[in-house]
CSV table of C-alpha atoms in Angstrom, one decimal:
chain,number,residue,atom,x,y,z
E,294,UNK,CA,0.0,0.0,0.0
E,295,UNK,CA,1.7,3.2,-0.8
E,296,UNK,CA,1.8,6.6,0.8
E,297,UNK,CA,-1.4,8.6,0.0
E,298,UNK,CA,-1.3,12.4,0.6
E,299,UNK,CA,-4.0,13.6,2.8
E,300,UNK,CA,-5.5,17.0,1.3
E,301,UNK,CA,-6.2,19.1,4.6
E,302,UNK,CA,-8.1,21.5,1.9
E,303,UNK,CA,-11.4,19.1,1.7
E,304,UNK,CA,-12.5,17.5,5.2
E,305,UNK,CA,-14.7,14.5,5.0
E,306,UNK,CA,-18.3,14.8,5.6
E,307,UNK,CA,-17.7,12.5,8.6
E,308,UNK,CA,-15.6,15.2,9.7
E,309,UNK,CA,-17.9,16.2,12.3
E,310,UNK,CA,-20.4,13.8,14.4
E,311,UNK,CA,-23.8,15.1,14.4
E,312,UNK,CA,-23.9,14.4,18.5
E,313,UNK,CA,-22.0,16.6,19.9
E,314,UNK,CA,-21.8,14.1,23.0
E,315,UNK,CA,-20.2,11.8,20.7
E,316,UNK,CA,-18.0,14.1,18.9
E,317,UNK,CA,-16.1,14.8,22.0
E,318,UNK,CA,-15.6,11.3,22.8
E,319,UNK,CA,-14.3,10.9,19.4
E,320,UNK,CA,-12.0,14.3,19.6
E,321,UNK,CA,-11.1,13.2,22.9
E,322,UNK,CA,-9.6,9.9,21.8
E,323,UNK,CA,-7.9,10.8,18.6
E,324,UNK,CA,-6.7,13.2,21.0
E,325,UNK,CA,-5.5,11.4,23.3
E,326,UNK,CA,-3.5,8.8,20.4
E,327,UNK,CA,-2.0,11.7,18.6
E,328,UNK,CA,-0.5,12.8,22.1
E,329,UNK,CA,2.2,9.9,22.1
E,330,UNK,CA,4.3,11.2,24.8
E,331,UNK,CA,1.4,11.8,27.4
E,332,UNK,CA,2.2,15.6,27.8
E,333,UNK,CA,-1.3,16.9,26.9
E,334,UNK,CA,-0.4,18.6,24.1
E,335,UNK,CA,-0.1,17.7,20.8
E,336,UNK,CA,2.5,18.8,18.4
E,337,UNK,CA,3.0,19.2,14.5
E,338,UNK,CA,5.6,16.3,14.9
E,339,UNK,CA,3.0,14.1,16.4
E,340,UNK,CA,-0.1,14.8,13.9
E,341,UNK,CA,2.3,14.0,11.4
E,342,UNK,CA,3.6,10.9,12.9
E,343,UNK,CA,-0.2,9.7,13.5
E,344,UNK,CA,-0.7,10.2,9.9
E,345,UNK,CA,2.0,8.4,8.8
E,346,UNK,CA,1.3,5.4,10.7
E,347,UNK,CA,-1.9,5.5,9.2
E,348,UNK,CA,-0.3,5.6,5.7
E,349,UNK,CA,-1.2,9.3,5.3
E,350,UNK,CA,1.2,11.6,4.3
E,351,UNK,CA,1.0,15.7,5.5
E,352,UNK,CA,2.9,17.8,4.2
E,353,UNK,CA,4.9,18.9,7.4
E,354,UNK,CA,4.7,23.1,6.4
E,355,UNK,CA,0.8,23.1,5.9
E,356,UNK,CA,0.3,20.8,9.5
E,357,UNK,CA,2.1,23.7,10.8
E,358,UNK,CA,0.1,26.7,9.2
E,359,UNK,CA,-2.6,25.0,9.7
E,360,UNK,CA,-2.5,24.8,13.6
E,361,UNK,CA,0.0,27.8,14.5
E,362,UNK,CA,-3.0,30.3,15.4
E,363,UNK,CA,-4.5,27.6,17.3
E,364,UNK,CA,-1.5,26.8,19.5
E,365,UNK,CA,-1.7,29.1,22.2
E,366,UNK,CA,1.6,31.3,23.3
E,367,UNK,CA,4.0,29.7,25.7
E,368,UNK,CA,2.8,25.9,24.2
E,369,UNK,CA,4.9,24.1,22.1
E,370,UNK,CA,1.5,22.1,20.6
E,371,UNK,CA,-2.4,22.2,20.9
E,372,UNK,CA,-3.7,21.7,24.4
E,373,UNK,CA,-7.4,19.4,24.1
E,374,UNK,CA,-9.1,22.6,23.8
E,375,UNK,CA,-7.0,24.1,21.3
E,376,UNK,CA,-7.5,20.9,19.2
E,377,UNK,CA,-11.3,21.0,20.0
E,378,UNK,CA,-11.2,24.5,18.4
E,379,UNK,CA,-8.9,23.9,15.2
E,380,UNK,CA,-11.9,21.0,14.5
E,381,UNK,CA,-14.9,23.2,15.2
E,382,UNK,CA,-13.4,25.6,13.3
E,383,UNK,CA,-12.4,23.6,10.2
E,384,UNK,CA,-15.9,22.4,10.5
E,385,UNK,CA,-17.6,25.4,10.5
E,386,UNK,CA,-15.1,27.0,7.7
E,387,UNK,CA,-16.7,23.7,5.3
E,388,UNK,CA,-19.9,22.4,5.9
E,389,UNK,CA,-22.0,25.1,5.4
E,390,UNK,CA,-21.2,25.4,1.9
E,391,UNK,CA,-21.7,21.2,1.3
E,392,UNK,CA,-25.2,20.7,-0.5
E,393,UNK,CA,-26.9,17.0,1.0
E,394,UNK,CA,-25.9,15.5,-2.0
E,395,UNK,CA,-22.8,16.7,-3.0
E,396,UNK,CA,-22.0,15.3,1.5
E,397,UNK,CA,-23.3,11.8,0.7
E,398,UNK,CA,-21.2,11.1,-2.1
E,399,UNK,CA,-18.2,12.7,0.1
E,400,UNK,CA,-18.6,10.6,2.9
E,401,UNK,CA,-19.1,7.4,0.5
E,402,UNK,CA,-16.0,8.3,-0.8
E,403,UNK,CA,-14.0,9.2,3.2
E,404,UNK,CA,-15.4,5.6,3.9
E,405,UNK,CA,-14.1,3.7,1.5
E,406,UNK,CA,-10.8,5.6,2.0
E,407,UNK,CA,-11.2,4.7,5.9
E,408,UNK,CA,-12.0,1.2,4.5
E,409,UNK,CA,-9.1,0.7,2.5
E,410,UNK,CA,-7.1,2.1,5.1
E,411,UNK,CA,-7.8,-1.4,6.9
E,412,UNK,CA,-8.1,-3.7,3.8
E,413,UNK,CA,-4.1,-3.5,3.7
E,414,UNK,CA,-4.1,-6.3,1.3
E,415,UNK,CA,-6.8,-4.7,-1.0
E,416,UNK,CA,-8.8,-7.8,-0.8
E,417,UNK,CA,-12.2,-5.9,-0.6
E,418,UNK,CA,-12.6,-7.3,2.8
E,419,UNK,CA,-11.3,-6.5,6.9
E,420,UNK,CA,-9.5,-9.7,8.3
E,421,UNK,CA,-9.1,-10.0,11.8
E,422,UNK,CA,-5.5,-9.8,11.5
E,423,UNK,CA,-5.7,-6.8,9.3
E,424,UNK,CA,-7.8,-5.3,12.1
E,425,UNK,CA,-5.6,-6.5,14.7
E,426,UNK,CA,-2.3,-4.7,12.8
E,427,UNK,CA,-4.2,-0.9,12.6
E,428,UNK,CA,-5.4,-0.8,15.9
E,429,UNK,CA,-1.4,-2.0,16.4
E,430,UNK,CA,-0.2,1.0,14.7
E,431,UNK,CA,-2.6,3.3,16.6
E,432,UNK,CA,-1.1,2.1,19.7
E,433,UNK,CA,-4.9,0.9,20.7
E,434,UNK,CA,-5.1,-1.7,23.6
E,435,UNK,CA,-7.8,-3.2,22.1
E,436,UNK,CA,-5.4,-5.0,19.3
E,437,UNK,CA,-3.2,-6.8,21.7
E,438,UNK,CA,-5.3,-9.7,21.6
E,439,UNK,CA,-6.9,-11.6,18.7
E,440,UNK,CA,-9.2,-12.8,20.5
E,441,UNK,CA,-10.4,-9.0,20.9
E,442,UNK,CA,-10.3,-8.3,17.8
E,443,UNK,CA,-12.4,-11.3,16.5
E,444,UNK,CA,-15.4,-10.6,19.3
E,445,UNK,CA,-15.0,-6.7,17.2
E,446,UNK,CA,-15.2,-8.3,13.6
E,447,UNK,CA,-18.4,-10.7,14.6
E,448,UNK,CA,-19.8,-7.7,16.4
E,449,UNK,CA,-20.2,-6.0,12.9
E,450,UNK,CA,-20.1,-9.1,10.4
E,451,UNK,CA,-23.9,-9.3,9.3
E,452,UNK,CA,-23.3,-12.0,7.0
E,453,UNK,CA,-21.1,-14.0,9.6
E,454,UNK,CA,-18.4,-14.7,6.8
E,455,UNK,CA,-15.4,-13.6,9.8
E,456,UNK,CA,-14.6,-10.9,7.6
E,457,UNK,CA,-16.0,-6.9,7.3
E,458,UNK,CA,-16.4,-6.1,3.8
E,459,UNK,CA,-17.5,-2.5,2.3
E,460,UNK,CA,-21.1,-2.6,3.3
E,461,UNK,CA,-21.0,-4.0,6.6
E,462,UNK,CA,-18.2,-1.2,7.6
E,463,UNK,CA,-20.4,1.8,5.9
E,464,UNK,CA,-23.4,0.5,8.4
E,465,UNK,CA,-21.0,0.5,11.3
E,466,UNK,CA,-20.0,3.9,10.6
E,467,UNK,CA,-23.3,5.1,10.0
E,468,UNK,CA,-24.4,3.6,13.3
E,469,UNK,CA,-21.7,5.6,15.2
E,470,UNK,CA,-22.3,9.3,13.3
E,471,UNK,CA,-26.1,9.5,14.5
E,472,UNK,CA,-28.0,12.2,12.8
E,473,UNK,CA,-29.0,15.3,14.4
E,474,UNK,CA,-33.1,15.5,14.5
């Protein structure tokens, strides 16, 4: 799988949950992996190593302009709230100009990039062990065991193949972004 450049220009559509209560677990985790070194803040060095690991590549100079007026004097890196800011405003700065239709086909398109992101043998389908190895990069305690990652596969697997493929992921997504009322 080779290095894909992330555009921080067009954020996904999944960008943002639509429950804020669930939005700031989310920001609160990614958060908390992108912080490697436990400090509280997170640093340009840090986004960028995150995104690596995941296969994305940032350019190093825009991760930097793009948070610098976030960071707050004194701080080396983006403190939670600082972070929760640079999303809300990235957010804000995109969505309202997304028509409904023009944000489906988006997030079809950030899910199957997500997808592929675990399908690391292009296959069309989430193994176990492919699971296992991404939650390994993301440092995520919840890899360490196979046996935890199977329980998460069957958990989602509809069709009870032992495998996630496309559809099954895109209804596990969906389940997780609620929509606002």
């Amino acid at each position: 799988m080779g290095q894909e450049k992330i555009a921080l220009t067009t954020p996904s559509a999944s960008f943002r949950l639509r429950c804020r209560s669930l939005n700031s677990l989310r920001l609160r985790r990614i958060f908390d992996m992108f912080d490697k070194n436990g400090d509280g803040t997170i640093t340009v060095s840090e986004i960028s190593q995150a995104l690596s690991l995941l296969g994305l590549e940032a350019d190093v100079a825009e991760l930097e302009s793009m948070t610098q007026s976030y960071i707050r004097p004194g701080n080396e890196g983006l403190t939670y709230e600082d972070f929760v800011s640079l999303h809300e405003s990235l957010g804000d700065t995109y969505f309202g100009l997304l028509e409904n239709e023009e944000e489906e086909t988006q997030e079809e398109s950030d899910l199957w990039e997500a997808f592929k992101v675990f399908d690391e043998d292009g296959d069309g389908y989430i193994s176990a062990k492919e699971l296992q190895v991404v939650l390994g990069k993301l440092g995520l305690v919840e890899g360490n065991l196979i046996d935890n990652v199977h329980r998460m596969i069957v958990s989602v697997d509809t069709n009870q193949d032992g495998r996630v493929d496309f559809y099954e992921f895109k209804e596990m997504m969906r389940a997780t972004i609620v929509p606002s009322s």
